[in-house]
Each structure stands twice: as structure tokens, then as C-alpha cells.
mmCIF file of C-alpha atoms and ligand atoms in Angstrom:
data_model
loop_
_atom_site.group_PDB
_atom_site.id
_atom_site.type_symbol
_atom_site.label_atom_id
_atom_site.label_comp_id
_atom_site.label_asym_id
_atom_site.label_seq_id
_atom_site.Cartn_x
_atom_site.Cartn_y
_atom_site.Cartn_z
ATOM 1 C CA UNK A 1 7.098 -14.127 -14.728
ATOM 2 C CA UNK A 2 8.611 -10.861 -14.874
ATOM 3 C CA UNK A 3 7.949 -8.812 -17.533
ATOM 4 C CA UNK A 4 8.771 -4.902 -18.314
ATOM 5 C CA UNK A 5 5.957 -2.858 -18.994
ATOM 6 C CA UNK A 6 5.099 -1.594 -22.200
ATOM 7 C CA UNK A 7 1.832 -1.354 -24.577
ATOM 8 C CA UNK A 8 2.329 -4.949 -25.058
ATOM 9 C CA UNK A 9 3.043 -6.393 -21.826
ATOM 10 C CA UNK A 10 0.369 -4.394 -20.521
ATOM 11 C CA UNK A 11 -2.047 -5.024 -23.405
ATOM 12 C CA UNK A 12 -1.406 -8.912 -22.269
ATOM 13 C CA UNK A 13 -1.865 -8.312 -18.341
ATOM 14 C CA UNK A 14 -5.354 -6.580 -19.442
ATOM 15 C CA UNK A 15 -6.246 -9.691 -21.236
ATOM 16 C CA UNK A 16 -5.608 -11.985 -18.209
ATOM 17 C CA UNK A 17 -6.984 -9.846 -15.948
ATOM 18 C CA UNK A 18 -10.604 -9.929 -17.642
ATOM 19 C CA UNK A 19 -10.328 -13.838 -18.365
ATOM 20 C CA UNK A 20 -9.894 -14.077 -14.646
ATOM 21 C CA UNK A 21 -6.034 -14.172 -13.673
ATOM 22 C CA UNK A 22 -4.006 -12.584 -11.306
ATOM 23 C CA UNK A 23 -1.584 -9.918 -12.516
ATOM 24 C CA UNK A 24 0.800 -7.494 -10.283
ATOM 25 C CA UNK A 25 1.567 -3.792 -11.630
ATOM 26 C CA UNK A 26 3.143 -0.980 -10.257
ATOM 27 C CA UNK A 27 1.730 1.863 -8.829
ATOM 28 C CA UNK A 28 3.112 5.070 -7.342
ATOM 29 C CA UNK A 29 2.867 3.779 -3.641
ATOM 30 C CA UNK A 30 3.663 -0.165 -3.953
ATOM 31 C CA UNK A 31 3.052 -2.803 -6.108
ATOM 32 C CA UNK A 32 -0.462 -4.271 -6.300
ATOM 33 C CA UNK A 33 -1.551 -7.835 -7.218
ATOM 34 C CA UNK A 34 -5.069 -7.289 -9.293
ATOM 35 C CA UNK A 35 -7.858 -9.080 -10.188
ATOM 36 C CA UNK A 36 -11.016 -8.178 -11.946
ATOM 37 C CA UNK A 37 -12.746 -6.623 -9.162
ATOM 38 C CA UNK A 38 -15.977 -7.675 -10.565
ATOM 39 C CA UNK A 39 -15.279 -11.679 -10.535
ATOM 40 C CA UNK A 40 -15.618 -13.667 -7.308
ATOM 41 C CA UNK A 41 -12.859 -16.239 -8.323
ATOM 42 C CA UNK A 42 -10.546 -14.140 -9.634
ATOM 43 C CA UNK A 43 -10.695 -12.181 -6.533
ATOM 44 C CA UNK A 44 -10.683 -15.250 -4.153
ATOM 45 C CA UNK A 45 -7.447 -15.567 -5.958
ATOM 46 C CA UNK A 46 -5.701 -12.946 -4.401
ATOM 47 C CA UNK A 47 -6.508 -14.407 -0.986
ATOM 48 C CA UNK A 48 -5.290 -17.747 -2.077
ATOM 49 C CA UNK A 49 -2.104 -16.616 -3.456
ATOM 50 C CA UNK A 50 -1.559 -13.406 -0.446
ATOM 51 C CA UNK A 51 -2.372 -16.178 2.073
ATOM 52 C CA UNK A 52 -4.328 -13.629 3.517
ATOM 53 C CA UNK A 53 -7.094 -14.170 5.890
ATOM 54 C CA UNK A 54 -10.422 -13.845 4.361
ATOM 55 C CA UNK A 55 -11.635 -10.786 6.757
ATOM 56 C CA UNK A 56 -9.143 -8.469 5.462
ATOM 57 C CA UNK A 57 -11.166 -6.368 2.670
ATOM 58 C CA UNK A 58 -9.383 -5.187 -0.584
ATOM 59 C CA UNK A 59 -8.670 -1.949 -2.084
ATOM 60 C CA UNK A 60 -10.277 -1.615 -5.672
ATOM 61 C CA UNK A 61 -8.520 0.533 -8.163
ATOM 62 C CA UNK A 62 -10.244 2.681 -10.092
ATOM 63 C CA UNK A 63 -9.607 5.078 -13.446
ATOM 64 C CA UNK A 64 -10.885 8.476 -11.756
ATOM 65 C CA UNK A 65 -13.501 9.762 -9.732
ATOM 66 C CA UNK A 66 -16.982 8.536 -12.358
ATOM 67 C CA UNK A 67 -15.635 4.994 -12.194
ATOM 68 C CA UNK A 68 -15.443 5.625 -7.930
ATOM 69 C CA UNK A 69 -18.845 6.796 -8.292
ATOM 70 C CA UNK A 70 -20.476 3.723 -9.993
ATOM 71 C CA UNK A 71 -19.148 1.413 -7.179
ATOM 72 C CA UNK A 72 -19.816 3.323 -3.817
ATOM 73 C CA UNK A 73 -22.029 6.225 -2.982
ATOM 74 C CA UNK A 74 -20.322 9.320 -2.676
ATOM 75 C CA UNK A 75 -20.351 12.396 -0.234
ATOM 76 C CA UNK A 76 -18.676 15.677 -0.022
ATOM 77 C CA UNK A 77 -15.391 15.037 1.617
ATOM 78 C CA UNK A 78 -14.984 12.374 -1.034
ATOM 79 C CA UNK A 79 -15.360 15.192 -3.416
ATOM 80 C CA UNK A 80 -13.091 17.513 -1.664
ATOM 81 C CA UNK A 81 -10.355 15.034 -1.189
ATOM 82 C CA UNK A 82 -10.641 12.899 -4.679
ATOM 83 C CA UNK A 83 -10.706 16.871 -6.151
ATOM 84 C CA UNK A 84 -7.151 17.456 -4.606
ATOM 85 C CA UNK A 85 -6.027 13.658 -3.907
ATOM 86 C CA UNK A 86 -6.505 11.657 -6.852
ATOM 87 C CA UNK A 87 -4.903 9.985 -8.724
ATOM 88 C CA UNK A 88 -2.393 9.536 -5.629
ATOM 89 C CA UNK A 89 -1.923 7.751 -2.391
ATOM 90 C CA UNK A 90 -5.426 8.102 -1.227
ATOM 91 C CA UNK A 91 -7.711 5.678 -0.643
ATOM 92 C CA UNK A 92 -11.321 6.262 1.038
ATOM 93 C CA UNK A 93 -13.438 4.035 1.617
ATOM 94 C CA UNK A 94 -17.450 4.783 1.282
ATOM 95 C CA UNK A 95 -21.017 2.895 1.414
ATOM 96 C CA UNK A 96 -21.227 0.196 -1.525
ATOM 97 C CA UNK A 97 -23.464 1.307 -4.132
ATOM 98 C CA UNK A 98 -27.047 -1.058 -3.755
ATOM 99 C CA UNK A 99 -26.314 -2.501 -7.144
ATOM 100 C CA UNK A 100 -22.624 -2.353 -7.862
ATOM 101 C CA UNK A 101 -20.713 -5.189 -9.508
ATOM 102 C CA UNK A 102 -18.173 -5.181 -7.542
ATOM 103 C CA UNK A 103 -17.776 -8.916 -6.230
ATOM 104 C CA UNK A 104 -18.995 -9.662 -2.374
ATOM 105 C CA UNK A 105 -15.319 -10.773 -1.712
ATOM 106 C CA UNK A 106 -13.727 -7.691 -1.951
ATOM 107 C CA UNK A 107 -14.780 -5.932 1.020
ATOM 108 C CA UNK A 108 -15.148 -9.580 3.005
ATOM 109 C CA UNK A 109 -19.019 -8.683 4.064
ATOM 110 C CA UNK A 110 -18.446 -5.641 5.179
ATOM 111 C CA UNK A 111 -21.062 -2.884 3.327
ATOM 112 C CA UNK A 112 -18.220 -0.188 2.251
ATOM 113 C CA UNK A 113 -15.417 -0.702 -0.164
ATOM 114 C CA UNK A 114 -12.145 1.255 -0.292
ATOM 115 C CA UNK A 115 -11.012 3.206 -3.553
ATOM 116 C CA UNK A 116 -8.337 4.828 -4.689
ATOM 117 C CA UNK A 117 -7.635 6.065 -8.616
ATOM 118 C CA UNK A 118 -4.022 5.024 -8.300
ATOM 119 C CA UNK A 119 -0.968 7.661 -10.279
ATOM 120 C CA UNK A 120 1.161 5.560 -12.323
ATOM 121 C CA UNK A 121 1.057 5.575 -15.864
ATOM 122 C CA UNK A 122 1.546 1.365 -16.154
ATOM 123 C CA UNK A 123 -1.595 0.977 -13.321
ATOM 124 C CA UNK A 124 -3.409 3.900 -15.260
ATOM 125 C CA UNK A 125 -3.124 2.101 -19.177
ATOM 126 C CA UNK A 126 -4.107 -0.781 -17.109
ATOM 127 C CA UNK A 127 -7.383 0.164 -15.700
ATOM 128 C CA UNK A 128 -8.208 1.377 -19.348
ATOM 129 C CA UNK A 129 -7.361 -1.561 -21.510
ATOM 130 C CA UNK A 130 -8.776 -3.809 -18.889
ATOM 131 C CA UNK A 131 -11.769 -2.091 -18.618
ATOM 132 C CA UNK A 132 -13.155 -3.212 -15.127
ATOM 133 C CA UNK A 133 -11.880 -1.789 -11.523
ATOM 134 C CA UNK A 134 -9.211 -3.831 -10.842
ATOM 135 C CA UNK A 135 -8.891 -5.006 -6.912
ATOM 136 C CA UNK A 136 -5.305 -4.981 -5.612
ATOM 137 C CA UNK A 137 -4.064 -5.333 -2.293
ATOM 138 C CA UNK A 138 0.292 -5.210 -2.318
ATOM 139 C CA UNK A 139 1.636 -7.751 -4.105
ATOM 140 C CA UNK A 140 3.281 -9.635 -0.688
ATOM 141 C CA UNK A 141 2.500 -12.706 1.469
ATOM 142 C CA UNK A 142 0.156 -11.611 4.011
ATOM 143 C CA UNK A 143 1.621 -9.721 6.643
ATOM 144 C CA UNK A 144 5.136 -9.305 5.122
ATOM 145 C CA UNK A 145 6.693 -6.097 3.752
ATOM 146 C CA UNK A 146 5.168 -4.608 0.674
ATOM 147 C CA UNK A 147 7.030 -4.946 -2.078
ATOM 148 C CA UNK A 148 8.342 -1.561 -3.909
ATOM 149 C CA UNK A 149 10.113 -3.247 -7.386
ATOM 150 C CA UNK A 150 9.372 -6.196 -9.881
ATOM 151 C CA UNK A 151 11.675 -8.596 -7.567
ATOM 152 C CA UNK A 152 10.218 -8.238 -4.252
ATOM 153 C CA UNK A 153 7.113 -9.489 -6.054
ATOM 154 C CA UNK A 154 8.506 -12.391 -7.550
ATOM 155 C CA UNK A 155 10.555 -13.469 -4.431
ATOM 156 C CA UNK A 156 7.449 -13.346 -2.712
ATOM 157 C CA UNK A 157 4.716 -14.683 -4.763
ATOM 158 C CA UNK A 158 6.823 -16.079 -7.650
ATOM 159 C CA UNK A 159 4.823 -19.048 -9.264
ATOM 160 C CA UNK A 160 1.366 -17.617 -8.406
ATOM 161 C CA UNK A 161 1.496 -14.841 -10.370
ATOM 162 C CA UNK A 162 1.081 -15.198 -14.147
ATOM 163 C CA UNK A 163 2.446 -11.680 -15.338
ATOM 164 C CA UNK A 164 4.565 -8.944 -13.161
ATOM 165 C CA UNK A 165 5.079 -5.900 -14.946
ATOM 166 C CA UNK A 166 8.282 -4.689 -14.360
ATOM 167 C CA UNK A 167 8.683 -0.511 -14.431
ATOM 168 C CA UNK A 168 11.172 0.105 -11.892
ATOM 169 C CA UNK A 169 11.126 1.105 -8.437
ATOM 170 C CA UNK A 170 7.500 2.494 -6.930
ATOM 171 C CA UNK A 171 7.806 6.700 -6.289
ATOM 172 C CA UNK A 172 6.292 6.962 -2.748
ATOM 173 C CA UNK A 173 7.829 3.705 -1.561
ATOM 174 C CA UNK A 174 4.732 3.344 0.979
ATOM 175 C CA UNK A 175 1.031 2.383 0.745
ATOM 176 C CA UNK A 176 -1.587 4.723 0.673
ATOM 177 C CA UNK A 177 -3.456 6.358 3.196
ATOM 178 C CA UNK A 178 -6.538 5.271 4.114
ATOM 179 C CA UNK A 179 -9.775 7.337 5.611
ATOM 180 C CA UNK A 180 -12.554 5.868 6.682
ATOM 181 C CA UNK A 181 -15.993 8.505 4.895
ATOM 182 C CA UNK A 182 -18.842 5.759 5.580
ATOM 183 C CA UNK A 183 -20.259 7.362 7.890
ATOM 184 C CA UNK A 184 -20.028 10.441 10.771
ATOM 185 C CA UNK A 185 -16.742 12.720 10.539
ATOM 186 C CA UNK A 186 -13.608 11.064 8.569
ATOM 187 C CA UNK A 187 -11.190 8.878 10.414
ATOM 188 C CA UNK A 188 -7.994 8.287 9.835
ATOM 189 C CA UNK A 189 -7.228 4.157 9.108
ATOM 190 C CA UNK A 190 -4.066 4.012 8.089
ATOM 191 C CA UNK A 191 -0.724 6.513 7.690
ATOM 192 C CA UNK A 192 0.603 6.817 4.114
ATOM 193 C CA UNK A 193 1.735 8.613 1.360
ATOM 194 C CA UNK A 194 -0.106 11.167 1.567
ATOM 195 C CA UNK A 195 0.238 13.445 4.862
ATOM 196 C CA UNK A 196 -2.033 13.568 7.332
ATOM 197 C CA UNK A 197 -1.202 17.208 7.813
ATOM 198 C CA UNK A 198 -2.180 18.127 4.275
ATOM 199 C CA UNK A 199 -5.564 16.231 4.693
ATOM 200 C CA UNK A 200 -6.395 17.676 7.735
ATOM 201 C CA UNK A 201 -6.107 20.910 5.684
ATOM 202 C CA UNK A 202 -9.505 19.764 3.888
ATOM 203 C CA UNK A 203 -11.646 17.639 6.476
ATOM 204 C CA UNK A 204 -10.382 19.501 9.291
ATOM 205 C CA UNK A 205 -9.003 18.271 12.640
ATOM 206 C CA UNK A 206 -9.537 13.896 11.835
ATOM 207 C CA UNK A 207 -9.024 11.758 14.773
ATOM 208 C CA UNK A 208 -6.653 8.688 13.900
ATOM 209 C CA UNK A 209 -7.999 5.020 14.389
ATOM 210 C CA UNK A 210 -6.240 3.603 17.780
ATOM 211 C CA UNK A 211 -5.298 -0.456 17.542
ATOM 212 C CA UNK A 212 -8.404 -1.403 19.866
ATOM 213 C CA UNK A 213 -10.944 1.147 18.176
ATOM 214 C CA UNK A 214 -14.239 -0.337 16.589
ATOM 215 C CA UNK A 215 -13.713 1.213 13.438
ATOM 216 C CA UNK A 216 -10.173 0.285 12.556
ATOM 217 C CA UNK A 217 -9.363 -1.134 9.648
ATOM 218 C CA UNK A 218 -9.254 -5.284 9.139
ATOM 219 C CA UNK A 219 -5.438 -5.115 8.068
ATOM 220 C CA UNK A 220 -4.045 -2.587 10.632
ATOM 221 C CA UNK A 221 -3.560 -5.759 13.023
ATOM 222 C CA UNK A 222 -0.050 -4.665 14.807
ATOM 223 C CA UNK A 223 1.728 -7.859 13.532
ATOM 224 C CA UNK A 224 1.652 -6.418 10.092
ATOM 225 C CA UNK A 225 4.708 -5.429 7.138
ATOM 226 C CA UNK A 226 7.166 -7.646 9.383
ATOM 227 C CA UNK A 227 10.883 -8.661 8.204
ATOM 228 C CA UNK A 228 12.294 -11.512 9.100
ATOM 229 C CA UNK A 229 15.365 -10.176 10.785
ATOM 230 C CA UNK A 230 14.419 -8.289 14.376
ATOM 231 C CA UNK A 231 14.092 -4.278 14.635
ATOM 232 C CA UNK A 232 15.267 -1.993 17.262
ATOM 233 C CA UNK A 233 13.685 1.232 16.732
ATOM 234 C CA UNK A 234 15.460 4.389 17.683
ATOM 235 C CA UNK A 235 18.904 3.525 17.217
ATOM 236 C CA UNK A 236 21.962 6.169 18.130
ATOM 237 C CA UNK A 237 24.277 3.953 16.610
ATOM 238 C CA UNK A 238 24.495 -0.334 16.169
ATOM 239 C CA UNK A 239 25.613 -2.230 18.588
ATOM 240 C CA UNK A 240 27.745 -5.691 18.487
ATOM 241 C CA UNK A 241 26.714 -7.913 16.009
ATOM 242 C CA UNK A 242 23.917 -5.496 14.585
ATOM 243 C CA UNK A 243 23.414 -3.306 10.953
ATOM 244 C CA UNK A 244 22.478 0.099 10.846
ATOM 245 C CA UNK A 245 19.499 1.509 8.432
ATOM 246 C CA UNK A 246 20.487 5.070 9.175
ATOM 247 C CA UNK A 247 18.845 8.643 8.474
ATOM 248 C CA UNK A 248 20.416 11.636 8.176
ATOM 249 C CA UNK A 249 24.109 13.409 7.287
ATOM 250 C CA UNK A 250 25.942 12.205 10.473
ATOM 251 C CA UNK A 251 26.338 8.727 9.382
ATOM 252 C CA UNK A 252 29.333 6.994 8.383
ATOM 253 C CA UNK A 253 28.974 6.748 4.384
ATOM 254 C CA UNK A 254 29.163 2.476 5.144
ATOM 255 C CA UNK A 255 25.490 2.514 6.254
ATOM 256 C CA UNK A 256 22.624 2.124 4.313
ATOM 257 C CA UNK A 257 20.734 5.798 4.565
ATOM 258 C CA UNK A 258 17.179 6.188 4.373
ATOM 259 C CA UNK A 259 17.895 9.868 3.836
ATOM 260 C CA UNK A 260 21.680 10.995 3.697
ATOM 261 C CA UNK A 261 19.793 14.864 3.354
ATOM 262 C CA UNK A 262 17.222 13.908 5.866
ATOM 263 C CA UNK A 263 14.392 14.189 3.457
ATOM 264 C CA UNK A 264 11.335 12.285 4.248
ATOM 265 C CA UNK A 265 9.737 11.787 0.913
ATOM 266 C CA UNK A 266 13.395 9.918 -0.038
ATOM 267 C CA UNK A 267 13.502 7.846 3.357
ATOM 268 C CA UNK A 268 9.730 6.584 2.536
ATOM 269 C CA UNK A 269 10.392 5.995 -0.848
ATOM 270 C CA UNK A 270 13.551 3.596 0.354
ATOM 271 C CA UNK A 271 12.108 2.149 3.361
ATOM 272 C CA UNK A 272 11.230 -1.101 1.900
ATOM 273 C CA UNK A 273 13.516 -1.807 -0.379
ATOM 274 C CA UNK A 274 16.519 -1.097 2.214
ATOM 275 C CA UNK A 275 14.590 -3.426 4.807
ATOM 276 C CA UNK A 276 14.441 -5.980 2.334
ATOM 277 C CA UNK A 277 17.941 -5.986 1.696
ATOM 278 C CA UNK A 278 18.632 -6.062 5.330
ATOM 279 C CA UNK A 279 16.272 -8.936 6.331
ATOM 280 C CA UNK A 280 18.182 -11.648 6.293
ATOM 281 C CA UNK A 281 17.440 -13.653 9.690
ATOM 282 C CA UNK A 282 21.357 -14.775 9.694
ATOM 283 C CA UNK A 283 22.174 -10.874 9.973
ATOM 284 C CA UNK A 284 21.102 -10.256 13.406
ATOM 285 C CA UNK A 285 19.053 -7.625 14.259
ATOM 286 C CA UNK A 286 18.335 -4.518 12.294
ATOM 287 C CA UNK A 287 19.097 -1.161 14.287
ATOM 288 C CA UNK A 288 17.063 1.769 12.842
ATOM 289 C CA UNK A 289 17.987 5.227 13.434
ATOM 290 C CA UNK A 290 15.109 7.946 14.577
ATOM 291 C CA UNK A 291 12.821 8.847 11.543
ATOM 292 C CA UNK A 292 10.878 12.418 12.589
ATOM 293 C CA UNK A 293 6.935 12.050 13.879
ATOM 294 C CA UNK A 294 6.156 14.453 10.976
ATOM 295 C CA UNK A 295 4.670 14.418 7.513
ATOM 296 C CA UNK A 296 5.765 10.794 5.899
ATOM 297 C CA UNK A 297 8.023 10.653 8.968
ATOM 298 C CA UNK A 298 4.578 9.049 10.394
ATOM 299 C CA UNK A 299 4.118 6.638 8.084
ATOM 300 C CA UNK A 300 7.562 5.642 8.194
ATOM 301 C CA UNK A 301 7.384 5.127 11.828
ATOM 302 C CA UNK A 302 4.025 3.715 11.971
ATOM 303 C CA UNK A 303 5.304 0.912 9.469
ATOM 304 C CA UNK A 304 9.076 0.537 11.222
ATOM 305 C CA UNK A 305 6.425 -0.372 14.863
ATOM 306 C CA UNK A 306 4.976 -2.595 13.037
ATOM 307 C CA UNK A 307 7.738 -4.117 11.647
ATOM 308 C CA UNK A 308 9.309 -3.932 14.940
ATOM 309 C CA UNK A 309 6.732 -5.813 17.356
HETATM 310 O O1 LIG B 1 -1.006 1.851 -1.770
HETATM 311 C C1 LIG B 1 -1.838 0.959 -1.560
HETATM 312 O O2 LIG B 1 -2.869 1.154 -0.900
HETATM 313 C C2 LIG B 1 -1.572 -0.417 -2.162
HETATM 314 C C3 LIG B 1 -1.587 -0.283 -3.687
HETATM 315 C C4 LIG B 1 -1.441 -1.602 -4.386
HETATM 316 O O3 LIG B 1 -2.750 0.387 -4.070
HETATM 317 N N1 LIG B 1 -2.514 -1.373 -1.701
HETATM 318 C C5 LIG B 1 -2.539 -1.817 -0.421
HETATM 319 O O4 LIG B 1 -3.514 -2.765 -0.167
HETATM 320 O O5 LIG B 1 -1.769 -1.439 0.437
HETATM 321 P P1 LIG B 1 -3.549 -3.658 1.144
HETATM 322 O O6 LIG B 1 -4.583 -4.695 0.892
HETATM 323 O O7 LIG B 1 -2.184 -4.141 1.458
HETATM 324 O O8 LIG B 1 -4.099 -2.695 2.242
HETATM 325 C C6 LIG B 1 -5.456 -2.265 2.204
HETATM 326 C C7 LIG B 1 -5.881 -1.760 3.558
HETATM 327 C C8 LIG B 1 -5.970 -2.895 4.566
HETATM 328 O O9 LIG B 1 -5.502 -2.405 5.810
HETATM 329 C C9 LIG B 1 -7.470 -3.185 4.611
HETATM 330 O O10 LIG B 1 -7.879 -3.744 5.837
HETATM 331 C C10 LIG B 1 -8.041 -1.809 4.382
HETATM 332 O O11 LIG B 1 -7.187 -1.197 3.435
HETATM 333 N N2 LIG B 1 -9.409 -1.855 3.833
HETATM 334 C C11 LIG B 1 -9.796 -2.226 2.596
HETATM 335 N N3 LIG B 1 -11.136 -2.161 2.462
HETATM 336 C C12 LIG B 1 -11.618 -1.721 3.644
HETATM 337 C C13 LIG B 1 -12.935 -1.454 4.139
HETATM 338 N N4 LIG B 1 -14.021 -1.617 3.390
HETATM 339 N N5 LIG B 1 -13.039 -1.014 5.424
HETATM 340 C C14 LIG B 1 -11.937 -0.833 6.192
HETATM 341 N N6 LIG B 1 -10.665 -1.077 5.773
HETATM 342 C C15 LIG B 1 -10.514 -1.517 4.521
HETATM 343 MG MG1 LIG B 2 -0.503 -4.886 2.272
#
């Protein structure tokens, strides 16, 4: 059920979320569905209602950098990035402390566990009236397009979530980006909202996870954040029998426009919600125009291949 967040909504989502229930919540990036990160059933949850397969680890969402620290063991380019990073779209994942609570099920055997201090005042008053890190992958079917407002939750998930606070549309529109810090120099797992540009500024020069690399992450499987309706990438203009998601100021005003100014932050932050209101399988194929491999533009892209193959 769909509710709108406020101290009460969110005081009740706290409640369920320590008695073991499922609840999803906005964040800046996408909406999450939580659980307790510390209980084994209310995290097995997730997988049951995601339908997602059981070796693809979770993000758990912590209140700040001391909360981070009680769960995996830190280093100092988790220091230098959380420092500049967080709360945002950054999520690194680190060795799991010996002794943490964190439930076996989260990061699906493996020994690290990915965290990220999300920046959203609903996921924020969360984490503090629930009192435990809360795990949360996006609040989808597994391997469909995250969902970036209340609806795209419910049309999704609908009856197997208890409580979806409602507060509006997400501000980056895309997930977070995710570096791998377990171990030897930082690597790149995922494009997000956060540039790479701006963390290379920090950990210097970061190589970038390929598809067939050992150390990619569990979820970046290429059949990943896919519509329903087929993608062609790279679009000049639609042909017969296709709809255009344009970008830029040279587009007929009848289009839907990622980015009428050609901003990237306001493309990302649409992306999803204008390919969910294209995906409709009866509607033929959706005809994207170029996005820019730059900043968010590679994020954008990374998601529209995905979509795509
Ligand atoms: O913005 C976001 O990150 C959103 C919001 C809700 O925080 N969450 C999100 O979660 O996108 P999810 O589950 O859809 O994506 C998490 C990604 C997956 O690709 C997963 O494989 C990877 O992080 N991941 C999680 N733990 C990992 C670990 N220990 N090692 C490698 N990859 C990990
Ligand atoms: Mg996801």
C-alpha cells in the first residue's frame, strides 16, 4: 500500500521493518525495498518478493560513516570517498567485519558487503527510527527497470510489499555507483550517479569492471534493467511504427525529451520514468536518441545497453 511519507508513515515503516517486514522508501538514486539487514528472514524476503536469484548480494544502507564502520572493515579510500561521497550515490563495498550482525544473506556468501549512507531525508529518518542498517536492493522484479516514484513500486511488487512511502519522484533518477575497495586498487562495478570522472579525482586513474572480469559484480549480468518494449540505441530520428525518447533542443516538442537543454543530470533523473511510460510491448519498439559517453551520460548509456540487449 502506498503511503506518503511523513513522521507517521515513516514512524510505522520503522516499526515493520524491525518486526521483520519488507518496506520500500525513497532514496535520492531509486527506490529501495528494505529489510532489517540484521534478520535472515526478513532479508530472504527481499529475494522472495524481487524474484531475484539468490547469488546476487544486497546493498545495506547505512546512517553515516560509524554505522559503515561497525559492519565492514574500513581503509583509506573508503575514508577519502565516504569524506566527499556520502550521503550520496556511492556505494563501496569492503571486507565484512569478523563479528558483524549483518545477516549471511545479504552478501549471498561472499566475505564483503556493499554500503552506501543513502541522501534522502525519508531513507535518512528511516535508518534512525529503525535503528538497524536497513538492506535494500531497488524496489523492482529482478532484472526489470528500477523504479524512480511510489507507482513503479507498486506496479511492480504491489501485494508483497506492506508499506511504500510515497515522496515523489527520486533526484538522481539512477542507482548508485558501485566500487569494489576489498582488496588491491579500487575498481569500478557499476556506472551511477555519481561520475566516474569526479571519483577518479580521489582514487586516481580506476579501471572499470569488463562483463567477463572475475571481479564483477553478481548483478551487472548484461540482461539487466530491461523494458518490455525493444530498444534501438542511437536513434537520428524513429522510424515506421516506432516512438522516440529524444535528447536534446532539435526535437520536435511531440517527443518525450530526456533533456530538451541537453543536460545530463535531467536526462538521468528521467530515464526511467520516461522508459516506463514507453514500455508498453503493443508500442513497438522504443528508438532512443544518442545520450553523450560523459559524466552521467555513462550511466545513462550503460543502463539504455542493457536495456537494449
Ligand atoms: O542506488 C542504489 O544503489 C539502489 C538504492 C535502493 O540504494 N540500490 C540498488 O541495489 O541499486 P541493487 O540490488 O539493485 O544493486 C546492487 C548492486 C548489484 O549489482 C549487486 O550485485 C552489487 O550491487 N553488490 C552488492 N553487494 C556486493 C558485493 N558484496 N560484491 C559485489 N557486488 C555487490
Ligand atoms: Mg536493481
Amino acid at each position: 500500500m502506498i503511503k506518503a511519507a511523513n513522521r507517521e508513515t515513516i514512524g510505522e515503516a520503522a516499526g515493520l521493518l524491525r518486526s521483520g517486514e519488507l518496506v520500500a522508501f525513497p532514496t535520492e538514486t531509486v527506490y529501495g525495498l528494505g529489510a532489517d539487514a540484521t534478520n535472515d528472514q526478513a532479508v530472504a524476503k527481499i529475494f522472495a518478493a524481487k524474484n531475484r536469484p539468490a547469488f546476487n548480494p544486497l546493498i545495506v544502507h547505512v546512517k553515516d560513516t560509524s554505522a559503515a564502520k561497525e559492519i565492514v572493515q574500513w581503509s583509506q579510500a573508503a575514508e577519502d570517498l565516504t569524506n566527499k561521497f556520502w550521503p550520496g550515490a556511492l556505494t563501496v563495498i569492503l571486507p565484512r567485519q569478523p563479528d558483524c550482525a549483518i545477516s549471511l544473506l545479504v552478501s549471498t556468501g561472499l566475505d564483503t558487503i556493499a554500503v552506501r549512507a543513502p541522501d534522502h531525508p525519508v531513507a535518512k529518518s528511516l535508518l534512525n527510527q529503525a535503528g538497524c542498517p536497513i538492506a535494500a536492493p531497488s524496489a523492482n522484479r529482478s532484472g526489470r527497470i528500477s523504479p524512480t516514484i511510489a507507482r513503479h513500486v507498486d506496479d511492480s511488487l504491489g501485494p508483497n510489499v506492506n508499506l511504500i512511502l510515497d515522496d515523489g519522484p527520486c533526484r538522481v533518477g539512477l542507482e548508485s555507483t558501485v566500487i569494489n575497495l576489498s582488496g588491491g586498487p579500487p575498481i569500478l562495478l557499476r556506472f551511477g550517479g555519481i561520475e566516474i570522472e569526479a571519483l577518479r579525482s580521489i582514487v586516481g586513474l580506476m579501471p572499470i569492471a569488463s562483463e567477463n572480469s572475475e571481479i564483477k559484480s553478481p548483478g551487472m549480468l548484461s540482461q539487466h534493467y530491461a523494458p518490455d518494449a525493444p530498444l534501438r540505441l542511437n536513434a537520428v530520428r524513429p522510424a515506421q511504427g516506432e516512438t522516440l525518447l529524444a535528447f536534446g533542443s532539435d526535437v520536435p516538442p511531440e517527443f518525450l525529451n530526456l533533456s530538451p537543454t541537453g543536460s545530463l543530470v535531467e536526462a538521468a533523473a528521467n530515464l526511467f520514468s520516461m522508459l516506463h511510460q514507453l514500455d508498453d510491448p503493443n508500442s513497438g519498439t522504443i528508438a532512443v536518441m544518442p545520450i553523450p559517453e560523459k559524466g552521467l551520460g555513462r550511466a545513462i548509456n550503460d543502463r539504455l545497453r542493457r536495456a537494449a540487449s
